[in-house]
Amino acid sequence: MPSRPEILFPLFGQLTQFTGIGPKIAINLSKLNINSPRDLLFTLPHSLLMRNKIETVLDAINNDIIIIEIIVDEHLENQQKNRPYKINVSDAKASFQLVFFHARKNWLWDLFPIGEKVLISGKLEYFDGKAQITHPDYVFKPGNEAQIPTLEPIYSLSAGVTQKTLSKATRQALNLLPMINEWISPSIINKFAWPTWVNALKNAHEPKNINHITFDSPNRLRLAYDEMLAHQLTLAIARENYRKSKGIKNIGNKSLSKKVMEFIPFELTNAQKRVIEEIRNDMSEPFRMNRLLQGDVGSGKTLIAFLCMVTAIEAGGQAVIMAPTEILTKQHEDTLKPLAEKAGIVLESLSGRDKGKERKSKIEAIATGKIQIIVGTHAVFQESIKYNDLRLAIIDEQHRFGVRQRMDLGNKGDAVDILIMTATPIPRSLALTNYGDMELSEVDEKPIGRKPINTVMVSSSRILEVIDRLKVAIETGNQIYWVCPLVEESEFLELTSAEDRANNLSKVLGKNNIGLVHGKMSGEEKDRVMSDFVDNKIKILVATTVIEVGVDVPNATIIVIEHSERFGLSQLHQLRGRVGRGADASTCLMIYEPPLGKTAKKRLEAIRETNDGFKIANVDLKLRGAGDVLGVSQSGLPKFRMADIETQSHLMEMAKDEARLIMTNDPSLNSQQGKALRNLLYIMGADEYIKLLSVG
Ligand code: ADP
Ligand code: MG
């Protein structure tokens, strides 16, 4: 078993070896996640403190950090307790004061003998028009300027560790840096004129100018790239491992998809065509497909999924699509079954509502291969479900499914191709970060003829006006969603608020016009209400967030979101995506409870300003940070220590490409660069991935 090379040992030694770090400070550092010299070196400063040598305080302004030579004039000893100790001093042209709290008298007399010249540095401040320096940072005999750093890195700290302690320890850690071979390809190093790893770290911690610590400096970009490269390399290794397991070449002859296409009443968008090609090509490869399909709400992913499933049938196998809710399962069944029938394909749904005999016979038909396309909820990957010859598994609206479930599905067949679809677009850099082991397809275009959705924010005080407006809307043939929010504290409250709203609207707009759907209803009840809504029998569907994803009723043109301030950005975008699916112009009314908090306001405004899911995802990233955007369940996202995923994201794509290239050319990492990359992986703590590398 490979283990960490000796040359790297010093980076993982004890912190207490450094002067200035005792057991107590080591514990405090540990709370900051700093446990080794490596961790110290990877904790980069966020800003720079500059000290200017000046002749007189007259040349400085409030808060300047100065270096200055002074003559000691007079000690004003503190007579009363808790009063500061002051020393009058003068420079070449002016006098000012040094101020000390709780200082030892003897010590001050030693440092500042009357009439002597002293070199000091500290922050100059004005109080009542008088210049003073409180507790100078440095005090030396004249001529010792060289001992005072003119540029000092500033680290983010928490209690128990001072800047000085950290700087001092880090400087000692820098001395432990090993001479080590370059792991980044020379072409990249040369192109960007990046320093070596060792120099980059030295510059970052002992900056010679501000350019050594800004996010866009070659120095910091290099360090960020190292981290991203290591991360992408682990994903590439995982991907290589996955692809080594054999796959089936799933090649369709298009006989069935042609028939299906004849019954689709519109042209595929170019994006749909391109993505279908990408997926089909991938399916035809002798490896297992592991692909992520991103597309904004309403971009037509269902059809893409279906046409790819048809390819799997043409290739002689079965295909399954998992949806997160029963409502969605039913909807997929309703839209896809007629198309499947046209092509003579047997499509059935399987969900929690299938019970007894019917369920048993469906399960049998799946096992014998009689059912070719299965549409279902998580029921489709239960232990008891055996497939005859599953070739393609699609997970729709993936954010509701955990990684675990994804893997279970992959285990349903020897070589199942996997496609994950998500309508919660995340910025490409984030997608690469989290799904860098997968191939990526993007539907970056919506069907033509969609009208923009008019999105407005409405204070709850105007709710009666809204209801009046709905009356008119119903009369002119529109259908409406009314969304009641999730009530975190209580499902019961959530229900009653939805029920209350439904009752209230029934009174004003007529009972027969209103339907209610929520998570606590049985499958059959939900089906009935949903199909009444689809059939335009009810005009207003009052719902909890059960309708958040996927629901497709093109005739619905208005969505009212109550307590919109309680929803997250991507949720709001998903909800709004329920309208604007037909040719008619649509409206989204975000009702909010004033006063709006700062971030809630930003969220609603972002939704109002754009209907572009990718832009919204970017705002989300800014408001919440990368980890949260992906959600806790997706916490595969590594915490980068040096890379800044927002400002340096352009490097992620490069790192991914390089990592994949490396795995193609040198899958065991045995070349000179490969060996250097092993060091990088060890340094980044990715030891377990090195074990996955093929030997030889
Ligand atoms: P999503 O990507 O959000 O899952 P859907 O697959 O539900 O989107 O598609 C949204 C709507 O757009 C559906 O009513 C679907 O029939 C329709 N649609 C899909 N592709 C096209 C197209 N190329 N032209 C017109 N309408 C389309
Ligand atoms: Mg969908």
XYZ file of C-alpha atoms and ligand atoms in Angstrom:
724
model
C 0.000 0.000 0.000
C 1.424 3.390 -0.909
C 2.110 5.759 1.903
C 3.158 9.343 2.224
C 6.671 9.966 0.891
C 9.321 10.942 3.411
C 10.035 14.246 1.727
C 6.593 15.415 2.839
C 6.914 14.388 6.490
C 7.951 17.853 7.743
C 4.694 19.312 6.426
C 2.709 17.031 8.682
C 4.742 17.436 11.885
C 3.632 18.862 15.227
C 2.860 22.555 15.518
C 4.388 22.727 18.972
C 7.828 22.359 17.373
C 7.593 26.059 16.522
C 8.736 28.696 18.960
C 5.734 30.664 20.060
C 3.355 27.701 19.904
C 2.711 25.843 23.107
C 0.054 23.226 23.767
C -2.561 25.863 24.551
C -2.112 27.801 21.341
C -1.961 24.531 19.438
C -5.421 23.735 20.757
C -6.676 27.151 19.684
C -5.185 26.651 16.239
C -6.809 23.272 16.053
C -10.145 24.996 16.505
C -9.315 26.940 13.350
C -8.645 23.638 11.633
C -4.906 24.219 11.716
C -3.182 21.055 12.886
C 0.062 20.845 10.963
C 2.662 23.042 9.280
C 0.826 22.300 6.053
C -2.379 23.742 7.480
C -0.516 26.846 8.581
C 0.893 27.317 5.109
C -2.527 26.845 3.542
C -4.074 29.496 5.756
C -3.490 32.471 3.530
C -3.653 36.107 4.585
C -6.580 38.138 3.315
C -4.960 41.541 3.359
C -1.801 43.435 3.846
C -0.628 45.932 6.375
C 1.803 48.540 5.091
C 4.175 50.503 7.314
C 5.622 53.752 6.037
C 8.780 55.268 7.442
C 8.213 58.992 7.989
C 10.159 61.868 9.525
C 7.318 63.490 11.389
C 3.752 62.726 12.392
C 2.795 65.905 10.583
C 3.127 63.878 7.379
C 0.688 61.194 8.495
C -3.059 61.067 8.866
C -5.288 59.312 11.339
C -4.891 55.509 11.306
C -1.682 55.433 9.260
C 0.700 52.703 10.291
C 4.037 54.446 10.578
C 7.673 53.822 11.386
C 9.244 56.808 13.055
C 12.292 57.814 15.054
C 11.547 59.733 18.241
C 13.262 61.272 21.221
C 11.806 60.476 24.643
C 10.829 63.662 26.477
C 8.868 62.750 29.570
C 7.120 59.834 31.332
C 3.652 60.660 32.671
C 3.179 57.828 35.137
C -0.389 56.842 35.769
C -1.334 58.150 39.168
C -4.748 56.554 39.310
C -5.567 52.932 38.724
C -6.846 52.040 35.249
C -5.541 55.253 33.742
C -3.115 54.788 30.890
C 0.596 55.424 31.208
C 1.730 58.129 28.777
C 5.087 59.111 27.389
C 5.673 62.433 25.678
C 7.942 62.095 22.669
C 8.973 64.264 19.759
C 10.041 63.626 16.205
C 11.921 65.915 13.822
C 9.158 68.529 13.855
C 6.388 67.743 16.315
C 5.587 66.181 19.652
C 3.063 63.473 20.393
C 2.297 60.774 22.938
C 2.761 57.058 23.384
C -0.016 55.428 25.395
C 0.111 52.183 27.371
C -2.553 50.354 29.317
C -1.642 48.014 32.168
C 2.048 48.387 31.372
C 4.875 47.559 33.732
C 6.692 50.706 34.757
C 10.185 49.241 34.806
C 9.812 47.780 31.417
C 8.726 51.150 29.964
C 11.614 52.975 31.621
C 14.007 50.449 30.078
C 12.560 50.817 26.607
C 12.166 54.589 26.676
C 14.982 56.315 28.623
C 14.597 60.115 28.734
C 16.542 61.958 26.048
C 17.296 58.844 24.000
C 16.393 58.173 20.404
C 14.071 55.230 19.802
C 12.705 53.700 16.619
C 9.041 52.746 16.882
C 6.220 51.565 14.695
C 2.496 51.530 15.253
C -0.825 53.033 14.327
C -1.042 56.808 14.559
C -4.328 58.066 15.931
C -5.701 61.471 16.810
C -7.592 62.128 20.008
C -8.832 65.645 20.691
C -6.547 66.824 17.946
C -3.522 65.250 19.595
C -1.454 62.621 17.849
C -0.730 59.405 19.717
C 0.347 55.827 19.240
C -1.142 53.269 21.589
C 1.067 50.267 22.268
C 3.596 50.504 19.420
C 3.983 47.183 17.569
C 7.742 47.489 17.389
C 10.298 49.307 19.534
C 13.978 49.236 18.513
C 17.182 51.187 18.870
C 17.724 53.526 15.885
C 19.315 51.860 12.879
C 17.278 48.702 13.209
C 14.742 49.527 10.491
C 15.444 46.208 8.828
C 13.854 44.421 11.794
C 10.496 46.050 11.166
C 8.535 44.508 8.306
C 7.163 47.181 5.998
C 4.526 44.760 4.688
C 2.712 42.365 6.959
C 0.125 39.779 6.034
C -3.152 39.895 7.926
C -4.919 36.614 8.638
C -8.510 36.008 9.639
C -8.356 34.915 13.200
C -10.508 33.861 16.025
C -9.881 34.168 19.708
C -6.725 32.795 21.207
C -4.268 33.337 18.371
C -2.703 36.682 17.548
C -1.466 37.914 14.187
C 2.048 37.906 15.506
C 1.854 34.312 16.707
C 0.464 33.156 13.417
C 2.971 35.100 11.296
C 5.847 33.874 13.365
C 4.788 30.236 13.210
C 4.072 30.477 9.516
C 7.505 31.895 8.851
C 8.972 28.880 10.610
C 6.748 26.564 8.595
C 8.001 28.153 5.386
C 11.471 26.904 6.294
C 10.162 23.339 6.230
C 9.018 23.502 2.613
C 10.707 20.694 0.696
C 12.365 21.073 -2.680
C 9.833 19.339 -4.812
C 9.206 18.670 -8.493
C 6.633 20.724 -10.370
C 3.275 18.978 -10.816
C 1.575 21.498 -13.076
C 2.282 21.059 -16.796
C 5.050 23.377 -18.037
C 2.759 24.775 -20.729
C 0.373 26.104 -18.090
C 3.098 27.378 -15.781
C 4.711 29.233 -18.667
C 1.522 30.570 -20.119
C 0.520 32.296 -16.886
C 4.030 32.924 -15.587
C 3.168 31.220 -12.325
C 5.809 30.909 -9.608
C 6.838 27.544 -8.207
C 4.744 26.108 -5.406
C 7.366 26.957 -2.812
C 7.771 30.517 -4.041
C 4.039 31.002 -4.282
C 3.645 30.077 -0.625
C 6.580 32.268 0.376
C 5.181 35.217 -1.526
C 1.749 34.690 -0.071
C 2.995 34.753 3.503
C 5.851 37.209 3.087
C 4.380 39.494 0.462
C 6.652 42.009 -1.206
C 3.684 43.909 -2.589
C -0.091 43.806 -2.696
C 0.056 41.726 -5.895
C 1.216 38.756 -3.936
C -2.024 38.370 -2.079
C -4.870 39.454 -4.360
C -7.064 36.681 -5.741
C -6.089 37.469 -9.310
C -2.346 37.534 -8.745
C -0.255 34.794 -10.420
C 0.806 33.835 -6.968
C -2.637 33.193 -5.582
C -3.961 31.764 -8.827
C -1.246 29.147 -8.738
C -2.086 28.102 -5.214
C -5.774 27.995 -6.048
C -5.042 25.942 -9.127
C -3.037 23.428 -7.112
C -6.025 22.855 -4.933
C -8.464 22.585 -7.814
C -6.119 20.329 -9.745
C -5.821 17.969 -6.794
C -9.588 17.963 -6.443
C -10.212 17.364 -10.131
C -7.590 14.672 -10.145
C -9.427 12.793 -7.412
C -12.618 13.077 -9.449
C -10.802 11.946 -12.585
C -9.412 8.949 -10.714
C -12.896 8.091 -9.468
C -14.231 8.513 -12.986
C -11.517 6.314 -14.462
C -12.316 3.660 -11.884
C -15.981 3.857 -12.768
C -15.326 3.658 -16.475
C -13.059 0.662 -16.067
C -16.099 -1.307 -15.022
C -17.480 -2.577 -18.246
C -20.447 -1.014 -19.942
C -22.745 -2.031 -22.721
C -22.756 -0.351 -26.077
C -26.322 0.854 -26.286
C -26.883 1.727 -29.886
C -30.348 2.435 -31.223
C -31.425 2.023 -34.828
C -33.866 4.949 -34.502
C -36.754 2.764 -35.719
C -38.804 3.494 -32.591
C -37.700 7.063 -32.026
C -38.747 7.920 -35.556
C -42.257 6.744 -34.779
C -42.281 8.729 -31.558
C -41.096 11.869 -33.315
C -44.003 11.684 -35.732
C -46.373 12.283 -32.857
C -44.560 15.143 -31.226
C -46.379 18.304 -32.250
C -43.332 20.564 -32.247
C -39.748 20.782 -33.442
C -37.055 19.905 -30.971
C -34.961 22.883 -29.994
C -31.361 22.844 -31.152
C -30.255 22.381 -27.572
C -32.513 19.349 -27.210
C -31.128 17.847 -30.422
C -27.550 18.447 -29.383
C -28.000 17.039 -25.901
C -29.819 13.954 -27.174
C -26.866 13.351 -29.505
C -24.403 13.771 -26.642
C -26.262 11.279 -24.516
C -26.755 8.763 -27.299
C -23.075 8.928 -28.186
C -22.168 8.335 -24.601
C -24.599 5.407 -24.371
C -22.999 3.833 -27.422
C -19.579 3.745 -25.748
C -18.384 0.534 -24.137
C -18.185 2.262 -20.718
C -20.898 3.058 -18.271
C -22.350 6.494 -18.801
C -22.325 8.804 -15.803
C -23.800 12.066 -17.005
C -25.421 15.146 -15.564
C -28.019 16.989 -17.599
C -28.627 20.558 -16.528
C -31.458 22.569 -17.959
C -33.539 25.403 -16.709
C -37.180 24.841 -15.805
C -39.281 24.404 -18.898
C -36.379 23.662 -21.216
C -37.924 20.333 -22.200
C -35.846 17.773 -20.370
C -38.611 15.190 -20.118
C -38.650 14.678 -23.840
C -34.875 14.365 -23.949
C -35.095 11.699 -21.269
C -37.809 9.863 -23.094
C -36.022 9.813 -26.443
C -32.892 8.449 -24.780
C -34.926 5.761 -23.051
C -36.343 4.838 -26.428
C -32.765 4.366 -27.629
C -32.153 1.930 -24.773
C -35.250 -0.009 -25.864
C -34.042 -0.040 -29.454
C -30.790 -1.466 -28.174
C -32.786 -4.303 -26.675
C -32.902 -3.326 -23.019
C -35.048 -1.562 -20.451
C -34.992 1.967 -19.124
C -36.239 3.581 -15.950
C -36.906 7.164 -14.950
C -37.234 8.110 -11.316
C -39.117 11.204 -10.275
C -39.122 12.753 -6.826
C -42.888 12.869 -6.294
C -45.923 10.769 -7.103
C -47.527 13.741 -8.801
C -44.620 13.906 -11.168
C -44.602 10.168 -11.753
C -48.233 10.324 -12.716
C -47.593 13.267 -14.994
C -44.706 11.532 -16.766
C -46.892 8.483 -17.200
C -49.717 10.559 -18.637
C -47.549 12.402 -21.138
C -45.202 9.596 -22.113
C -47.466 6.564 -22.236
C -49.370 7.678 -25.340
C -46.066 8.377 -27.110
C -44.671 5.007 -26.066
C -47.802 3.247 -27.294
C -47.434 4.869 -30.689
C -44.067 3.150 -30.971
C -45.299 -0.115 -29.484
C -43.268 0.327 -26.326
C -44.678 -0.905 -23.025
C -44.461 1.856 -20.424
C -45.780 1.520 -16.877
C -45.467 3.457 -13.680
C -44.466 2.098 -10.306
C -44.922 4.041 -7.123
C -45.894 3.682 -3.501
C -49.544 3.637 -4.464
C -49.250 0.331 -6.299
C -50.412 -2.291 -3.825
C -51.200 -5.989 -3.693
C -51.845 -7.954 -6.842
C -51.319 -5.109 -9.235
C -47.964 -4.271 -7.752
C -46.927 -7.901 -7.836
C -47.778 -8.319 -11.477
C -45.976 -5.104 -12.390
C -42.883 -6.282 -10.577
C -43.059 -9.565 -12.449
C -43.420 -7.815 -15.759
C -40.351 -5.723 -14.959
C -38.399 -8.863 -14.103
C -39.357 -10.593 -17.323
C -38.749 -7.518 -19.434
C -42.364 -7.201 -20.538
C -42.450 -3.656 -19.192
C -39.777 -1.822 -21.115
C -39.917 1.675 -19.713
C -40.593 2.155 -16.025
C -41.628 5.497 -14.623
C -41.630 5.738 -10.874
C -40.742 7.176 -7.537
C -37.978 5.809 -5.365
C -39.999 2.574 -5.392
C -38.148 1.652 -8.573
C -34.888 0.975 -6.823
C -36.129 -0.979 -3.869
C -34.383 -4.219 -3.145
C -37.374 -6.252 -4.315
C -37.389 -4.813 -7.822
C -35.354 -6.865 -10.276
C -34.936 -5.820 -13.868
C -34.610 -8.114 -16.817
C -32.037 -6.020 -18.632
C -31.774 -2.466 -17.407
C -29.612 -0.295 -19.627
C -30.474 3.283 -18.770
C -31.489 4.813 -15.459
C -32.579 8.439 -15.382
C -33.084 10.462 -12.258
C -35.311 13.468 -12.771
C -35.012 16.548 -10.597
C -32.090 14.996 -8.843
C -31.816 17.398 -5.950
C -34.360 15.304 -4.098
C -32.309 12.153 -4.451
C -29.249 11.381 -2.415
C -25.976 10.101 -3.738
C -26.664 6.798 -1.975
C -29.832 6.274 -3.985
C -27.985 7.102 -7.157
C -25.537 4.344 -6.406
C -28.239 1.822 -5.567
C -29.676 2.421 -8.956
C -26.341 1.837 -10.639
C -26.215 -1.505 -8.893
C -29.486 -2.589 -10.483
C -27.690 -3.785 -13.558
C -24.151 -4.694 -14.436
C -23.560 -1.788 -16.662
C -26.400 0.656 -16.317
C -25.880 4.009 -17.973
C -26.841 6.775 -15.602
C -28.281 10.164 -16.444
C -29.120 12.667 -13.788
C -31.328 15.592 -14.713
C -31.512 18.726 -12.710
C -33.581 21.832 -13.099
C -31.693 23.584 -10.375
C -28.910 24.891 -12.472
C -25.715 25.570 -10.676
C -22.920 27.650 -12.144
C -20.634 25.600 -14.309
C -17.710 25.989 -11.944
C -19.781 24.546 -9.126
C -21.078 21.750 -11.294
C -17.496 20.914 -12.166
C -16.553 21.055 -8.535
C -19.241 18.737 -7.402
C -19.825 16.578 -10.445
C -16.394 16.688 -12.064
C -16.456 12.893 -12.231
C -19.508 13.068 -14.471
C -19.948 14.241 -18.023
C -21.987 17.406 -18.361
C -24.744 18.288 -20.796
C -26.541 21.589 -20.766
C -29.880 22.477 -22.334
C -29.129 26.145 -22.739
C -32.192 27.143 -24.729
C -35.923 27.093 -24.180
C -38.582 26.278 -26.764
C -39.367 29.322 -28.854
C -42.526 31.329 -28.424
C -42.430 31.407 -24.638
C -43.545 34.783 -23.324
C -41.585 36.278 -20.473
C -43.186 35.853 -17.080
C -44.252 39.125 -15.529
C -42.973 38.882 -11.985
C -44.074 41.307 -9.285
C -43.676 41.711 -5.560
C -46.900 42.428 -3.691
C -47.219 43.320 -0.033
C -49.601 41.063 1.891
C -51.680 44.132 2.732
C -52.866 44.018 -0.875
C -53.978 40.407 -0.862
C -57.630 41.336 -1.398
C -56.723 43.195 -4.575
C -54.892 40.093 -5.751
C -57.944 37.943 -5.124
C -60.107 40.430 -7.029
C -57.739 40.183 -9.921
C -57.930 36.398 -9.879
C -61.688 36.629 -10.236
C -61.217 38.417 -13.549
C -58.472 36.026 -14.567
C -60.699 32.998 -14.037
C -63.488 34.595 -16.037
C -61.119 35.022 -18.964
C -60.122 31.353 -18.875
C -56.855 31.394 -16.937
C -55.737 28.805 -14.438
C -53.883 29.656 -11.305
C -51.528 28.089 -8.767
C -51.722 29.449 -5.245
C -48.704 28.322 -3.265
C -48.765 28.250 0.525
C -45.403 28.037 2.145
C -43.706 25.335 4.040
C -44.108 25.828 7.763
C -40.889 24.498 9.198
C -42.091 24.175 12.774
C -45.217 22.269 12.038
C -46.626 20.236 9.224
C -49.959 20.672 10.895
C -49.766 24.455 10.658
C -48.673 24.148 7.080
C -51.718 22.113 6.297
C -54.142 24.363 8.097
C -52.748 27.422 6.380
C -53.273 25.757 2.997
C -56.735 24.572 4.017
C -57.643 27.997 5.364
C -56.535 29.618 2.156
C -58.516 27.137 0.078
C -61.624 27.774 2.177
C -61.179 31.485 2.002
C -60.760 31.461 -1.788
C -63.724 29.092 -2.123
C -65.958 31.636 -0.426
C -64.931 34.459 -2.710
C -64.387 32.642 -5.994
C -66.748 29.673 -5.771
C -66.082 26.303 -4.196
C -66.046 24.423 -7.485
C -63.252 26.526 -8.827
C -60.834 25.617 -6.068
C -58.747 22.500 -5.506
C -56.282 21.715 -2.762
C -53.244 19.496 -2.928
C -50.705 18.861 -0.198
C -48.132 16.343 0.928
C -50.367 14.546 3.414
C -52.927 13.428 0.856
C -52.924 9.893 -0.480
C -51.657 9.253 -3.983
C -55.178 8.760 -5.337
C -56.434 11.985 -3.792
C -53.536 13.933 -5.254
C -54.095 12.340 -8.663
C -57.726 13.290 -8.655
C -57.077 16.940 -7.823
C -54.171 17.208 -10.231
C -56.064 15.676 -13.108
C -59.025 17.970 -12.396
C -56.592 20.830 -12.695
C -55.044 19.461 -15.890
C -58.536 18.990 -17.317
C -59.377 22.578 -16.416
C -62.204 21.469 -14.127
C -60.748 23.471 -11.300
C -59.375 26.929 -11.878
C -57.238 27.525 -8.843
C -54.945 24.930 -7.370
C -54.034 25.751 -3.796
C -50.911 23.806 -2.993
C -47.990 23.453 -0.687
C -44.564 23.082 -2.238
C -45.503 19.594 -3.468
C -45.910 21.239 -6.843
C -42.465 22.759 -6.699
C -40.776 20.543 -9.223
C -41.706 19.301 -12.624
C -45.467 19.891 -12.682
C -46.441 20.842 -16.205
C -49.849 22.373 -16.884
C -49.350 24.729 -19.826
C -52.761 26.345 -19.415
C -51.833 27.699 -15.975
C -50.659 31.266 -16.418
C -50.665 32.767 -12.949
C -48.831 31.678 -9.870
C -49.349 33.343 -6.521
C -46.684 32.622 -3.941
C -47.762 33.466 -0.436
C -45.050 34.381 2.079
C -42.610 34.383 -0.768
C -39.994 35.816 1.576
C -39.763 32.404 3.235
C -38.618 30.617 0.104
C -35.106 30.124 -1.165
C -34.030 31.433 -4.544
C -34.006 28.185 -6.423
C -37.345 27.228 -4.885
C -38.891 30.482 -6.075
C -37.449 29.951 -9.505
C -38.795 26.402 -9.604
C -42.208 27.510 -8.456
C -42.365 30.296 -10.989
C -41.341 27.735 -13.594
C -44.790 26.166 -13.218
C -46.136 28.976 -15.409
C -44.895 30.349 -18.699
C -45.091 26.884 -20.237
C -47.627 27.651 -22.911
C -47.956 30.319 -25.562
C -49.785 32.783 -23.288
C -48.109 35.460 -21.203
C -47.856 34.531 -17.550
C -47.659 36.275 -14.216
C -45.946 35.451 -10.963
C -47.179 37.314 -7.887
C -44.802 37.086 -4.982
C -46.756 38.088 -1.908
C -44.564 39.056 0.991
C -45.023 40.000 4.599
C -43.407 43.373 5.273
C -40.975 44.451 6.504
C -38.652 42.477 4.265
C -35.255 41.490 5.635
C -32.217 42.437 3.623
C -31.469 39.063 2.040
C -35.122 38.193 1.540
C -35.458 41.450 -0.371
C -32.420 40.612 -2.483
C -33.862 37.189 -3.246
C -37.221 38.503 -4.382
C -35.599 41.232 -6.422
C -33.310 38.747 -8.121
C -36.312 36.661 -9.113
C -38.116 39.758 -10.350
C -35.123 40.894 -12.410
C -34.394 37.711 -14.316
C -35.901 34.432 -15.405
C -32.556 32.913 -16.223
C -31.899 30.008 -13.880
C -28.150 30.281 -14.274
C -28.133 33.953 -13.328
C -30.310 33.178 -10.347
C -27.947 30.417 -9.335
C -25.113 32.916 -9.398
C -26.978 35.289 -7.128
C -27.736 32.361 -4.865
C -24.056 31.566 -4.756
C -23.268 35.126 -3.711
C -25.971 35.235 -1.062
C -25.400 31.828 0.442
C -21.976 30.555 -0.512
C -21.075 27.465 -2.472
C -21.672 24.823 0.181
C -25.202 25.929 0.863
C -26.179 26.258 -2.757
C -25.499 22.590 -3.242
C -27.409 21.749 -0.110
C -26.400 19.699 2.873
C -27.286 16.431 1.238
C -24.864 17.266 -1.540
C -22.035 18.068 0.767
C -19.582 16.328 -1.477
C -18.340 19.828 -2.080
C -14.873 20.134 -0.677
C -13.936 23.055 1.452
C -11.206 24.782 -0.439
C -8.653 26.447 1.767
C -6.888 28.568 -0.788
C -9.061 28.632 -3.857
C -11.909 31.096 -4.002
C -14.651 29.389 -5.918
C -16.317 32.658 -6.834
C -13.478 34.766 -8.184
C -11.195 32.006 -9.413
C -13.798 29.712 -10.906
C -12.323 29.951 -14.386
C -9.481 27.760 -13.199
C -11.800 24.881 -12.399
C -12.491 24.037 -16.027
C -8.770 24.113 -16.785
C -8.043 21.868 -13.823
C -10.687 19.412 -14.962
C -9.272 19.255 -18.482
C -5.737 18.825 -17.247
C -6.746 16.153 -14.744
C -8.542 14.141 -17.400
C -5.655 14.506 -19.812
C -3.271 13.272 -17.173
C -5.458 10.258 -16.450
C -5.566 9.441 -20.146
C -1.823 9.712 -20.700
C -0.555 8.430 -17.398
C -3.338 6.628 -15.539
C -1.009 5.180 -12.911
C 0.765 8.498 -12.318
C 4.181 6.999 -12.937
C 5.794 9.587 -15.177
C 7.901 12.312 -13.608
C 4.939 14.666 -13.582
C 2.743 11.817 -12.404
C 4.970 11.229 -9.402
C 4.902 14.931 -8.630
C 1.112 14.786 -8.822
C 1.104 11.981 -6.291
C 2.935 14.363 -3.982
C 0.263 16.966 -4.629
C -2.451 14.469 -3.724
C -0.637 13.556 -0.511
C -0.129 17.194 0.362
C -3.835 17.850 -0.157
C -4.759 14.876 1.979
C -6.250 12.822 -0.839
C -4.308 9.715 0.139
C -7.171 7.311 -0.391
C -7.397 8.199 -4.068
C -3.799 7.179 -4.602
C -4.831 3.680 -3.582
C -7.335 3.641 -6.423
C -4.665 4.235 -9.041
C -4.044 1.257 -11.217
C -0.692 -0.394 -10.650
C 1.989 -0.807 -13.286
P -38.476 20.637 -17.814
O -37.174 20.812 -18.506
O -38.746 21.722 -16.829
O -38.649 19.264 -17.255
P -40.602 19.828 -19.510
O -39.911 18.656 -20.050
O -41.635 19.605 -18.477
O -39.545 20.864 -18.955
O -41.182 20.663 -20.723
C -41.942 21.822 -20.542
C -42.997 21.949 -21.594
O -42.400 22.243 -22.842
C -43.794 20.683 -21.806
O -45.148 21.063 -21.936
C -43.266 20.122 -23.091
O -44.215 19.379 -23.791
C -42.888 21.365 -23.851
N -41.814 21.192 -24.824
C -40.745 20.386 -24.724
N -39.943 20.523 -25.792
C -40.518 21.433 -26.600
C -40.192 22.001 -27.876
N -39.083 21.649 -28.521
N -41.028 22.915 -28.400
C -42.142 23.276 -27.736
N -42.529 22.781 -26.551
C -41.733 21.874 -25.975
Mg -39.034 18.283 -15.619
